[in-house]
PDB file of C-alpha atoms and ligand atoms in Angstrom:
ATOM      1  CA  UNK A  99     283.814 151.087  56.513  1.00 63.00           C
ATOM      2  CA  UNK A 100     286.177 153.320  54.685  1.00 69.00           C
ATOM      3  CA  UNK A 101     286.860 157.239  55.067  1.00 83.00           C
ATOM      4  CA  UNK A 102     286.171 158.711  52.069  1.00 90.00           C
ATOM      5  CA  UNK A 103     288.084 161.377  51.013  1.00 92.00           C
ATOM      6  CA  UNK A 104     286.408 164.818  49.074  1.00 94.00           C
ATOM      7  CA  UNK A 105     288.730 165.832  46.868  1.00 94.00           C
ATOM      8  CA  UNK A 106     287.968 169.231  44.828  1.00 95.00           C
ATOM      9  CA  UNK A 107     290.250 168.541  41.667  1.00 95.00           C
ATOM     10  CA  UNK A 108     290.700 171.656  39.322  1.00 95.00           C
ATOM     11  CA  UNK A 109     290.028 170.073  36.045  1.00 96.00           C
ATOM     12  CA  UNK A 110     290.493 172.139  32.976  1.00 96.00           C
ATOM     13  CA  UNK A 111     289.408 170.094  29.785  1.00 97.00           C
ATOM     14  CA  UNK A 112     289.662 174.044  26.813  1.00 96.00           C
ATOM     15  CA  UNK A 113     289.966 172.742  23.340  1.00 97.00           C
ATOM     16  CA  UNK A 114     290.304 168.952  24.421  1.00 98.00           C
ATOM     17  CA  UNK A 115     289.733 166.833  21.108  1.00 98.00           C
ATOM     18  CA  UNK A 116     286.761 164.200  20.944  1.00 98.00           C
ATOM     19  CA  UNK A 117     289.032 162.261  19.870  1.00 97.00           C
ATOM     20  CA  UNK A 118     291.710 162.607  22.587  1.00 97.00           C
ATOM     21  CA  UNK A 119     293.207 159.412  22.175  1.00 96.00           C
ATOM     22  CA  UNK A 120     294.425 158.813  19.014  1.00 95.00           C
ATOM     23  CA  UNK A 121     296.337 155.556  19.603  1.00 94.00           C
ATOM     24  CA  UNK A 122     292.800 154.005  20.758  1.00 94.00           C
ATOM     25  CA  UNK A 123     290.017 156.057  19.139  1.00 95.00           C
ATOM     26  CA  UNK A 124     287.295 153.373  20.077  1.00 95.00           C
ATOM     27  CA  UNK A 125     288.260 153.725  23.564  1.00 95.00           C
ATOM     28  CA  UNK A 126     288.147 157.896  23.288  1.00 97.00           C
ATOM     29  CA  UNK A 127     284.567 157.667  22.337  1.00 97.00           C
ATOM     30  CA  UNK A 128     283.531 155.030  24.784  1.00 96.00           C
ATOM     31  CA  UNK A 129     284.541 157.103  27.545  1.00 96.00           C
ATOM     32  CA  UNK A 130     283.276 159.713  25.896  1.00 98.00           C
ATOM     33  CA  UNK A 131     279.696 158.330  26.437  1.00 97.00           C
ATOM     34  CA  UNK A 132     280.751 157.695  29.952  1.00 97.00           C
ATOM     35  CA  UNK A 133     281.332 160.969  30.165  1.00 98.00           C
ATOM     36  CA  UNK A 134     278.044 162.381  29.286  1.00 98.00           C
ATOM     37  CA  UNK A 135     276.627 159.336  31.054  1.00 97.00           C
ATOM     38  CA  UNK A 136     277.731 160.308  34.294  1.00 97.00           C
ATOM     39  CA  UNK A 137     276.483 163.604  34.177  1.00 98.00           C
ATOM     40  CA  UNK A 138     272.906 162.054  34.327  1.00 97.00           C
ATOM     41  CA  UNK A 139     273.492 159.031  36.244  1.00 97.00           C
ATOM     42  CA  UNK A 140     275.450 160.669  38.855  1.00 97.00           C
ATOM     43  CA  UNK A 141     272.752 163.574  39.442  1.00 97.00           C
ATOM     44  CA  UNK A 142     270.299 160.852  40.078  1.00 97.00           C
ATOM     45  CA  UNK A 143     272.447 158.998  42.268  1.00 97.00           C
ATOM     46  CA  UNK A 144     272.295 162.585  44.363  1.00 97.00           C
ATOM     47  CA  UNK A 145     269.081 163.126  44.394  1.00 98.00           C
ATOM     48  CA  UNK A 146     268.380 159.550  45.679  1.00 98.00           C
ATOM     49  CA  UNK A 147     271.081 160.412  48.751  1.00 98.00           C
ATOM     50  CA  UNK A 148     269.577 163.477  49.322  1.00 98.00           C
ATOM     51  CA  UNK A 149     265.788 162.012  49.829  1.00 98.00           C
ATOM     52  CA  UNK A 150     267.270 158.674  51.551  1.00 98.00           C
ATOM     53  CA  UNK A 151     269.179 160.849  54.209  1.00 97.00           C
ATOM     54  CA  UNK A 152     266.162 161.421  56.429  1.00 98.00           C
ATOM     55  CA  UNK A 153     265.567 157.817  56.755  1.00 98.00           C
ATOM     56  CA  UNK A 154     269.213 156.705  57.540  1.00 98.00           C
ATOM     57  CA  UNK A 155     269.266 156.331  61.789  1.00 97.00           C
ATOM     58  CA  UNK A 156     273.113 155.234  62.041  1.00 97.00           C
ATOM     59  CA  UNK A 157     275.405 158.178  61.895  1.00 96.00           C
ATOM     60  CA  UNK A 158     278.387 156.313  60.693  1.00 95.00           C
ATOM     61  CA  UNK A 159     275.658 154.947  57.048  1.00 96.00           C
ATOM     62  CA  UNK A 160     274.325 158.871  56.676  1.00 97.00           C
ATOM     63  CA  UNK A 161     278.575 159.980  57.200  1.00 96.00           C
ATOM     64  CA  UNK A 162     278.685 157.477  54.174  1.00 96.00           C
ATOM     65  CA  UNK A 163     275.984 158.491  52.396  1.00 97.00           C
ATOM     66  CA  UNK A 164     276.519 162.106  52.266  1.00 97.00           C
ATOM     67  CA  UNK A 165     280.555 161.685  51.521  1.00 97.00           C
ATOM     68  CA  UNK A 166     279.325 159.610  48.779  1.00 97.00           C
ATOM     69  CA  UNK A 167     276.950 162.012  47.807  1.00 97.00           C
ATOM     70  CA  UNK A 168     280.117 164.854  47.722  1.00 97.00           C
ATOM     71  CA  UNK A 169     281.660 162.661  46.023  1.00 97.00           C
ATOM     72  CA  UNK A 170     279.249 161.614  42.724  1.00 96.00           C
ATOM     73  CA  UNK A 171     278.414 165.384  42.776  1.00 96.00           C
ATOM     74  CA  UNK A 172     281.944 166.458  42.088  1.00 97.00           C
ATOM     75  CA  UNK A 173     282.481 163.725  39.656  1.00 97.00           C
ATOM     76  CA  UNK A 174     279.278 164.819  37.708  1.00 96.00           C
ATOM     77  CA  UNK A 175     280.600 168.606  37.419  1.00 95.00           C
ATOM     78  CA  UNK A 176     283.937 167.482  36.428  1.00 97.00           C
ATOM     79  CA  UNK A 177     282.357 165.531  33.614  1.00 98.00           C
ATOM     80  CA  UNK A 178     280.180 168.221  32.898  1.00 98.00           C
ATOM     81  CA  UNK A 179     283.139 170.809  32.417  1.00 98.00           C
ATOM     82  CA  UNK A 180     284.628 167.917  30.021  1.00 98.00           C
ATOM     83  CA  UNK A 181     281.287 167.496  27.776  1.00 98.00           C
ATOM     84  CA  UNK A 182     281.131 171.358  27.847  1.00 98.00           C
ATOM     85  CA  UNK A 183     284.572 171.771  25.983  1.00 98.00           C
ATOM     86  CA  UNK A 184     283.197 169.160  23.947  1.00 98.00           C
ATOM     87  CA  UNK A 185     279.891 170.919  22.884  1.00 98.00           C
ATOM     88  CA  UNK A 186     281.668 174.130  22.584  1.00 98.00           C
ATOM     89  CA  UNK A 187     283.382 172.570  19.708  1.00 97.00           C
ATOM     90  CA  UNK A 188     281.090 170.802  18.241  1.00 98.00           C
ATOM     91  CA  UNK A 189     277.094 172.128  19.057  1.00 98.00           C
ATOM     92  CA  UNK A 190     275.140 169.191  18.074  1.00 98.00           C
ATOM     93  CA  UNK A 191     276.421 167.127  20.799  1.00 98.00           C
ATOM     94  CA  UNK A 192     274.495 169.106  23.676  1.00 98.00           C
ATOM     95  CA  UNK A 193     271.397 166.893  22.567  1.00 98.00           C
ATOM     96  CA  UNK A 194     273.174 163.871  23.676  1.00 98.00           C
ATOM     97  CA  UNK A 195     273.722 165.686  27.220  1.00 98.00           C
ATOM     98  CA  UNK A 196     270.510 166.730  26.850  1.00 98.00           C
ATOM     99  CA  UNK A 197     268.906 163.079  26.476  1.00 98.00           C
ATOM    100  CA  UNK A 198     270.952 161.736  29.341  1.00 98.00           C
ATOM    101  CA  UNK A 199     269.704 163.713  32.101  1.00 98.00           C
ATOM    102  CA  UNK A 200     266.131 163.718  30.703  1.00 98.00           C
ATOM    103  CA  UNK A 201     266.220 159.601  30.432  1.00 98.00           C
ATOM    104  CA  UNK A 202     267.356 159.894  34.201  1.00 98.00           C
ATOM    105  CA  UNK A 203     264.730 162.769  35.492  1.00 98.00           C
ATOM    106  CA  UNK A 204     261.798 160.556  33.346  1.00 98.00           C
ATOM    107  CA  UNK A 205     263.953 157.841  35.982  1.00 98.00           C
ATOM    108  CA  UNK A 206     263.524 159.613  39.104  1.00 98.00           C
ATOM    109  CA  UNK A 207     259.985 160.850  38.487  1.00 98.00           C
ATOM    110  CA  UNK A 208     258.320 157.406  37.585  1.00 98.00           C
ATOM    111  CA  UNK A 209     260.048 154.656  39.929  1.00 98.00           C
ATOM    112  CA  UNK A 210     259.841 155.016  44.056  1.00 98.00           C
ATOM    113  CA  UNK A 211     262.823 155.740  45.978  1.00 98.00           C
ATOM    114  CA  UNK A 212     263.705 152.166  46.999  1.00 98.00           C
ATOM    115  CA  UNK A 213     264.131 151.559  42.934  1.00 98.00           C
ATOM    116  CA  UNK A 214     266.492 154.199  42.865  1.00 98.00           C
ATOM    117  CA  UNK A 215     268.591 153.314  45.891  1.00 98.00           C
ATOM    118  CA  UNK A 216     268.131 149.834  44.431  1.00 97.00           C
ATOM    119  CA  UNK A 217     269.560 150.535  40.869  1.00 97.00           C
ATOM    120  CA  UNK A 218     272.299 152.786  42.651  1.00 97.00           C
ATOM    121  CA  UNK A 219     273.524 149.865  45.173  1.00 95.00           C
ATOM    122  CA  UNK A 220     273.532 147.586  41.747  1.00 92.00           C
ATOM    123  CA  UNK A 221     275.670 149.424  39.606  1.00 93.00           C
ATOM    124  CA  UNK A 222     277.919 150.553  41.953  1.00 93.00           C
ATOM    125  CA  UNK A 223     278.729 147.596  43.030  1.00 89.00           C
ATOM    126  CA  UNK A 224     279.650 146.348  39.290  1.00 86.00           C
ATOM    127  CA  UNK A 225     281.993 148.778  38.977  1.00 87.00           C
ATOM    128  CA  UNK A 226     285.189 147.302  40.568  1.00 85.00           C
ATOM    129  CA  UNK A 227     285.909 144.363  38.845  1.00 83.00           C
ATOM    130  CA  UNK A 228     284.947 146.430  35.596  1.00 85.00           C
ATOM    131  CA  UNK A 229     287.040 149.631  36.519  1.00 88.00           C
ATOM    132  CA  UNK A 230     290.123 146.935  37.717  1.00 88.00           C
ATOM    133  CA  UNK A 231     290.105 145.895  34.110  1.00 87.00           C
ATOM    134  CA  UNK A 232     290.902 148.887  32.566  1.00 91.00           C
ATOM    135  CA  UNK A 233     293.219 150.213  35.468  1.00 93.00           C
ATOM    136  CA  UNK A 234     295.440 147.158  34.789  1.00 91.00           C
ATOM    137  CA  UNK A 235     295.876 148.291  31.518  1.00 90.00           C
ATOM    138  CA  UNK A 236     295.799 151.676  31.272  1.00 92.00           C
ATOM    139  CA  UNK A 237     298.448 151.626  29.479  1.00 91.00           C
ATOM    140  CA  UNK A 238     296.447 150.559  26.463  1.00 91.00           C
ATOM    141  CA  UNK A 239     293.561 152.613  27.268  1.00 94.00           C
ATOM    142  CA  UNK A 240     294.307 156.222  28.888  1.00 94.00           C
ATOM    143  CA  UNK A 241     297.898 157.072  26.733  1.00 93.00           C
ATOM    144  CA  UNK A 242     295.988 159.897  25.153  1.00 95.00           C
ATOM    145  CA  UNK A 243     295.395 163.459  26.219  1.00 96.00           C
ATOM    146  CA  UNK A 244     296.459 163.076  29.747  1.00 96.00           C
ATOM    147  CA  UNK A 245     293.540 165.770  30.932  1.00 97.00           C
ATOM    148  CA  UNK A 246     290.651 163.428  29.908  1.00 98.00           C
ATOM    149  CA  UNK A 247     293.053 160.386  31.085  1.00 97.00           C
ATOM    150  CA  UNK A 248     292.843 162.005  34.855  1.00 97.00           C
ATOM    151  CA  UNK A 249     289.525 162.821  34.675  1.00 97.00           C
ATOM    152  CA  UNK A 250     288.614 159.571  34.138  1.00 97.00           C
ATOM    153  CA  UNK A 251     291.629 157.505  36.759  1.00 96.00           C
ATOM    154  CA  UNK A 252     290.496 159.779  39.446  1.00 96.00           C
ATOM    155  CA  UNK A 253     286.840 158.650  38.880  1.00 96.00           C
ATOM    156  CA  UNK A 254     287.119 154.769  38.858  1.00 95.00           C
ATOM    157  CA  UNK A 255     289.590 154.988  41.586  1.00 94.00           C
ATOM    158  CA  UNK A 256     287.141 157.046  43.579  1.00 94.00           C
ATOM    159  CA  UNK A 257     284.631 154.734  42.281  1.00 93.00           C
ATOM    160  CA  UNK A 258     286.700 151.581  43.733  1.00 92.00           C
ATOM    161  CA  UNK A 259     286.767 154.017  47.411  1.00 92.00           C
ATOM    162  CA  UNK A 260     283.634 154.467  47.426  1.00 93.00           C
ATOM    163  CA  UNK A 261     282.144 150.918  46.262  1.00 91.00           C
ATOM    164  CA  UNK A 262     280.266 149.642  49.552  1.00 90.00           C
ATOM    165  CA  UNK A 263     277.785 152.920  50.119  1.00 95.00           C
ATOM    166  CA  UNK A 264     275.676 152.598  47.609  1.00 95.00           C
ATOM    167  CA  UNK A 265     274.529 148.845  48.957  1.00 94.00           C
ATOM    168  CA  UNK A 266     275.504 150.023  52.586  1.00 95.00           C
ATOM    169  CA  UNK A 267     272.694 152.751  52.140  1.00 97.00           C
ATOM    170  CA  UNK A 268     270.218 150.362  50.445  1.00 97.00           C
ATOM    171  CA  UNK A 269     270.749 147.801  52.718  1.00 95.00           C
ATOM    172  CA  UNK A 270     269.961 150.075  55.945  1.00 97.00           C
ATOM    173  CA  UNK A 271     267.287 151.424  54.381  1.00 98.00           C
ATOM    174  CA  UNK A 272     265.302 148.506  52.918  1.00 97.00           C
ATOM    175  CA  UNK A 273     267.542 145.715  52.754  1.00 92.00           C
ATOM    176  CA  UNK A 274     265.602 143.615  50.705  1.00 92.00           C
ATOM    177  CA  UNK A 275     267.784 141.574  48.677  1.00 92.00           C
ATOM    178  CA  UNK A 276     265.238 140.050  45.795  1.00 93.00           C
ATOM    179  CA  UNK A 277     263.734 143.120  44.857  1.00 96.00           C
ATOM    180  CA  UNK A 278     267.146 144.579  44.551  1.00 95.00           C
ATOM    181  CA  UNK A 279     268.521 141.338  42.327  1.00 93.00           C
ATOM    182  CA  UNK A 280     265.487 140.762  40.382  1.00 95.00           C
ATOM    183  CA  UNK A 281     265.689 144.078  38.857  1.00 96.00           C
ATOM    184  CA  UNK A 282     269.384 144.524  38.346  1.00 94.00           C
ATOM    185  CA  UNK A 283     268.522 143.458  34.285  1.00 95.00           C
ATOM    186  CA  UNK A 284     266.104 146.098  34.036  1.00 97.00           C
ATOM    187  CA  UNK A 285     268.964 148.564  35.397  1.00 96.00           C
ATOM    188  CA  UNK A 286     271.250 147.438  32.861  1.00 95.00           C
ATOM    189  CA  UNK A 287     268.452 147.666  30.232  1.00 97.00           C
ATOM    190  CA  UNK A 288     268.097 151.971  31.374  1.00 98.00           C
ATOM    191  CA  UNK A 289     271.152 152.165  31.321  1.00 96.00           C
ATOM    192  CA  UNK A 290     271.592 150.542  27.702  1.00 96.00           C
ATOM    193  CA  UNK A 291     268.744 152.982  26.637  1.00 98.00           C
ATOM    194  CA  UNK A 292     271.068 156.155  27.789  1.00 98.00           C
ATOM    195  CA  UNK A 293     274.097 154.989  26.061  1.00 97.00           C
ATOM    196  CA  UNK A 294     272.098 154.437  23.416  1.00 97.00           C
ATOM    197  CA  UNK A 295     270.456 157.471  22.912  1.00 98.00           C
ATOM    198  CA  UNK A 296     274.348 159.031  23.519  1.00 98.00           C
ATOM    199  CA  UNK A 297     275.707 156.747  20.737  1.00 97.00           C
ATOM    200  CA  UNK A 298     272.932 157.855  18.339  1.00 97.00           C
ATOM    201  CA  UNK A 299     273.292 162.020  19.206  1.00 98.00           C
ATOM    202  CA  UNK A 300     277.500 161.199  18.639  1.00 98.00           C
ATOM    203  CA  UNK A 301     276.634 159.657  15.524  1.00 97.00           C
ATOM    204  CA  UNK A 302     274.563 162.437  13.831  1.00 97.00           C
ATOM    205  CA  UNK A 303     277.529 164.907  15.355  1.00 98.00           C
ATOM    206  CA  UNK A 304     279.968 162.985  13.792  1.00 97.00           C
ATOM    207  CA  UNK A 305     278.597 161.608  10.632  1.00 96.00           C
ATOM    208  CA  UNK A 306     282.233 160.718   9.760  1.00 95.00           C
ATOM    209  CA  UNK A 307     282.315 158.362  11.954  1.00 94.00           C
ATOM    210  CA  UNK A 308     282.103 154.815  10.934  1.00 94.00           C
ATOM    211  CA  UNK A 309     280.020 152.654  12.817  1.00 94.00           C
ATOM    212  CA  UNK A 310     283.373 150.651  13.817  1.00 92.00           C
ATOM    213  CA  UNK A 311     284.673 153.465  15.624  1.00 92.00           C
ATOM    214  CA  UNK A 312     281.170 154.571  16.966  1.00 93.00           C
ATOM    215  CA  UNK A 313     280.356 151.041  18.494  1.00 92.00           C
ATOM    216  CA  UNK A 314     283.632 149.481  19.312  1.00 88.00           C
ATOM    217  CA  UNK A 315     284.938 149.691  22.466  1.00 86.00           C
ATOM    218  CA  UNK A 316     289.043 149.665  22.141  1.00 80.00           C
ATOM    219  CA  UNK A 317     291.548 148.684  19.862  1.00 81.00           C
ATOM    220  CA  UNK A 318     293.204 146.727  22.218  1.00 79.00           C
ATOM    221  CA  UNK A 319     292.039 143.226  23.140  1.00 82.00           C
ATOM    222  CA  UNK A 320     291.495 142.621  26.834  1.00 76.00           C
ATOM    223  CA  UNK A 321     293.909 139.226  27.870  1.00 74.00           C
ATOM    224  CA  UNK A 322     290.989 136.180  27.621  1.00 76.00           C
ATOM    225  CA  UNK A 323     291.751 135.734  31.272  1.00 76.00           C
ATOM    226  CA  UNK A 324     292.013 138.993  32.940  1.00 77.00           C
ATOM    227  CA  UNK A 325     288.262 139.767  31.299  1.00 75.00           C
ATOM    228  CA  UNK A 326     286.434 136.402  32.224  1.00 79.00           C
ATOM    229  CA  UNK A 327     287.573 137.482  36.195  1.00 78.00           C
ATOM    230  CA  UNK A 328     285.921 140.405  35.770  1.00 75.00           C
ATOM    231  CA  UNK A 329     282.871 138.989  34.256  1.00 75.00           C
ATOM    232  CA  UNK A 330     283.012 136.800  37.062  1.00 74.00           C
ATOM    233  CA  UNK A 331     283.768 139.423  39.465  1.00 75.00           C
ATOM    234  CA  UNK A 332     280.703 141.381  38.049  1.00 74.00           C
ATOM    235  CA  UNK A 333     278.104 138.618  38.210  1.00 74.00           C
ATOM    236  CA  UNK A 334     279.816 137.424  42.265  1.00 77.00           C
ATOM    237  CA  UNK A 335     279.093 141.235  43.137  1.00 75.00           C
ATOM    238  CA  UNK A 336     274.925 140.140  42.462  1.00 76.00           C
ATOM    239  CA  UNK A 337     275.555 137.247  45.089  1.00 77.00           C
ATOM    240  CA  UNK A 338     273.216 138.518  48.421  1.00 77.00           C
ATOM    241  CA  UNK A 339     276.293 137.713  50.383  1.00 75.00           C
ATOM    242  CA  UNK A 340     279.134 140.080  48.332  1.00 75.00           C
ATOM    243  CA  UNK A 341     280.465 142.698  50.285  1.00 77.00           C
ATOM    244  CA  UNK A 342     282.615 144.769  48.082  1.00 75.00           C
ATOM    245  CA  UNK A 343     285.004 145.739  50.997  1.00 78.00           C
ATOM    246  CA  UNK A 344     286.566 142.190  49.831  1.00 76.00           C
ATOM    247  CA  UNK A 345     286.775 142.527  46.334  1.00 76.00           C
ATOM    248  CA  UNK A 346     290.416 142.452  44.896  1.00 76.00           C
ATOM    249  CA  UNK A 347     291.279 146.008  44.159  1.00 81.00           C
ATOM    250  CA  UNK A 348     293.983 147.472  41.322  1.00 82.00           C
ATOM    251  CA  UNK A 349     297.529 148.199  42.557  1.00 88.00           C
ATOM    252  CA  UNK A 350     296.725 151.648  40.496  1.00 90.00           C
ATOM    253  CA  UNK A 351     294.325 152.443  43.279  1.00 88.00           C
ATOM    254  CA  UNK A 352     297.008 152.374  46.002  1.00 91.00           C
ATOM    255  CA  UNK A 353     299.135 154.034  43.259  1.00 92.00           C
ATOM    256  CA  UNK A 354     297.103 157.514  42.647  1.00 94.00           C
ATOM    257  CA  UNK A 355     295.914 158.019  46.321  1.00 93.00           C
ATOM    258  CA  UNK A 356     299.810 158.100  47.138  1.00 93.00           C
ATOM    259  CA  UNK A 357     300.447 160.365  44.187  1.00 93.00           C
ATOM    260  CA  UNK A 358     297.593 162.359  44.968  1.00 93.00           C
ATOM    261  CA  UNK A 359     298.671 162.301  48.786  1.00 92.00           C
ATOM    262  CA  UNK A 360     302.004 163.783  47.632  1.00 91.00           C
ATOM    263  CA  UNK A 361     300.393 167.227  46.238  1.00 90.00           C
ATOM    264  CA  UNK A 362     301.192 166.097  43.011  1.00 90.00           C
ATOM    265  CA  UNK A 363     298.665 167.570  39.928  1.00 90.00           C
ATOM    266  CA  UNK A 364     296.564 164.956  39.469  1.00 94.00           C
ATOM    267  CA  UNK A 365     294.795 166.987  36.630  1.00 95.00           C
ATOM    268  CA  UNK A 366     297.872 165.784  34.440  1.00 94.00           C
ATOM    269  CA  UNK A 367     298.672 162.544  36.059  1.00 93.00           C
ATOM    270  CA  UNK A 368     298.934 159.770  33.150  1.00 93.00           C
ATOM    271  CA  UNK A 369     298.911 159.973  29.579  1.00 93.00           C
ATOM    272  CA  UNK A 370     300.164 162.702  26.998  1.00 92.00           C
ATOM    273  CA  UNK A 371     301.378 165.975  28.498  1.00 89.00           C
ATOM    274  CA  UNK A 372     301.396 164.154  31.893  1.00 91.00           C
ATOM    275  CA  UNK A 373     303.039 166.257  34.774  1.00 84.00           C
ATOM    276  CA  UNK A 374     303.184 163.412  37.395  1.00 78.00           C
ATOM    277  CA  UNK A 375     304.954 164.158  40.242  1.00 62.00           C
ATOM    278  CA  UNK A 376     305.070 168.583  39.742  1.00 63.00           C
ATOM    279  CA  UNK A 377     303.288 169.692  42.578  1.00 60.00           C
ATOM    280  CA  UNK A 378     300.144 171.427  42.030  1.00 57.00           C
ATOM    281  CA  UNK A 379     301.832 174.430  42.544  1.00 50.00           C
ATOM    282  CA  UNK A 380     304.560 174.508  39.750  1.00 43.00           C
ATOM    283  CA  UNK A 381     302.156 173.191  37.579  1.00 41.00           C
ATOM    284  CA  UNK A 382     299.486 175.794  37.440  1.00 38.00           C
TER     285      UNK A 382
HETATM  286 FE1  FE2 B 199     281.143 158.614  40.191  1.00 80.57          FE
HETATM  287 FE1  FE2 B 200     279.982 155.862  42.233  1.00 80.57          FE
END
């Protein structure tokens, strides 16, 4: 079991382009869906913590399970503050926010709670080997607007603290490994649905946009080998007897917890205008 740290992070995202990497557009507007992504998937990730609390009996799983819970709910705001400077800008995108969180409250309303814990523990247990990926080239992916750049390194290397409590809490509470598994396509399939419905509000926002841009992912070409661990890390993290305390983590992790650590801004910590290393202090 790991500590997980709360960390309040005072994000400011005024005027930030849609396009805030212009060496890797494709990549901008990928995490651009993840952005408005996790403002829905991350408030139902909450609201399953919140009703699975009362049925948690070990005090170190419900520690977990409400850090965790601190922890998506700050992650969700901070994305929400980015999508907001994004709407402000450009209106018609607050239907793609708008879509999210509905396709996730349709979610909560119609599946029971073990579903949700179930479809929680799933995902978050992809995200590791698909969040190592990118932090071992982030050079390639985040040198762009270093504000949206640290938004998004802070969440996956939360993401890689925090990646046993969504199956620890699942497991103590039902624990039943097939009905977790057997479903984990029709997770991905929701969560196809949401992006999709994101992709297609981004697309009438931008009509500009060609569908190249709109539906490719990055510029830059993952190496053949680092991507085929990570598909094999994904599809290992399925196995009933994965326990993601044991997956192989980025150095980047070890990297941004120090720098964070430090007092450094980590609202600026990578990327174009980074201030790495100016404590938060001097660089308010
Ligand atoms: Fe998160
Ligand atoms: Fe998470």
């Amino acid at each position: 079991m790991i500590d997980l740290k709360v960390r309040r992070i005072p994000f400011d995202f005024e005027g930030v382009d849609f396009i805030w990497n212009k060496n890797n557009p494709e990549f901008a507007i990928t995490m651009n869906k993840l952005s408005f992504f996790a403002i829905g998937f991350e408030k139902y990730i909450c609201q399953a913590m919140r009703d699975a609390e009362p049925l948690i009996t070990d005090p170190r799983v419900l520690q977990e399970a409400r850090d965790f819970r601190a922890q998506e709910g700050l992650h969700s705001s901070a994305h929400r503050k980015h999508c907001k400077a994004l709407i402000a800008q450009t209106p018609a995108l607050q239907s793609a926010l708008d879509r999210c969180i509905a396709l996730y409250d349709e979610l909560y309303e119609a599946e029971p709670l073990k579903y949700h814990l179930a479809y929680t523990g799933g995902l978050e247990s992809i995200f590791t080997p698909s969040f190592k990926l990118m932090l071992d080239h982030k050079e390639h992916l985040f040198n762009g607007d270093a504000r949206v750049a640290s938004l998004l390194l802070w969440h996956f290397c939360e993401e890689i603290e925090h990646r046993s409590s969504g199956l620890m809490v699942y497991d103590h509470v039902y624990g039943n490994y097939w009905y977790r598994v057997s479903r984990f396509k029709g997770f991905m399939a929701h969560v196809g649905k949401v992006i999709g419905a994101i992709t297609e509000e981004f697309g009438k926002a931008f009509p500009e946009l060609s569908p190249e841009l709109l539906n490719g992912n990055s510029n830059f070409k993952m190496p053949f080998v680092a991507k085929m661990k990570s598909a094999f890390g994904i599809t290992m993290s399925q196995m009933p007897w994965h326990n993601p305390e044991h997956q192989p983590l980025p150095k980047y992790f070890d990297e941004w917890s120090g720098i964070y650590d430090s007092g450094a801004d980590v609202t600026r910590v990578f990327g174009e205008g980074s201030t790495t290393g100016q404590p938060l202090a001097v660089a308010a």
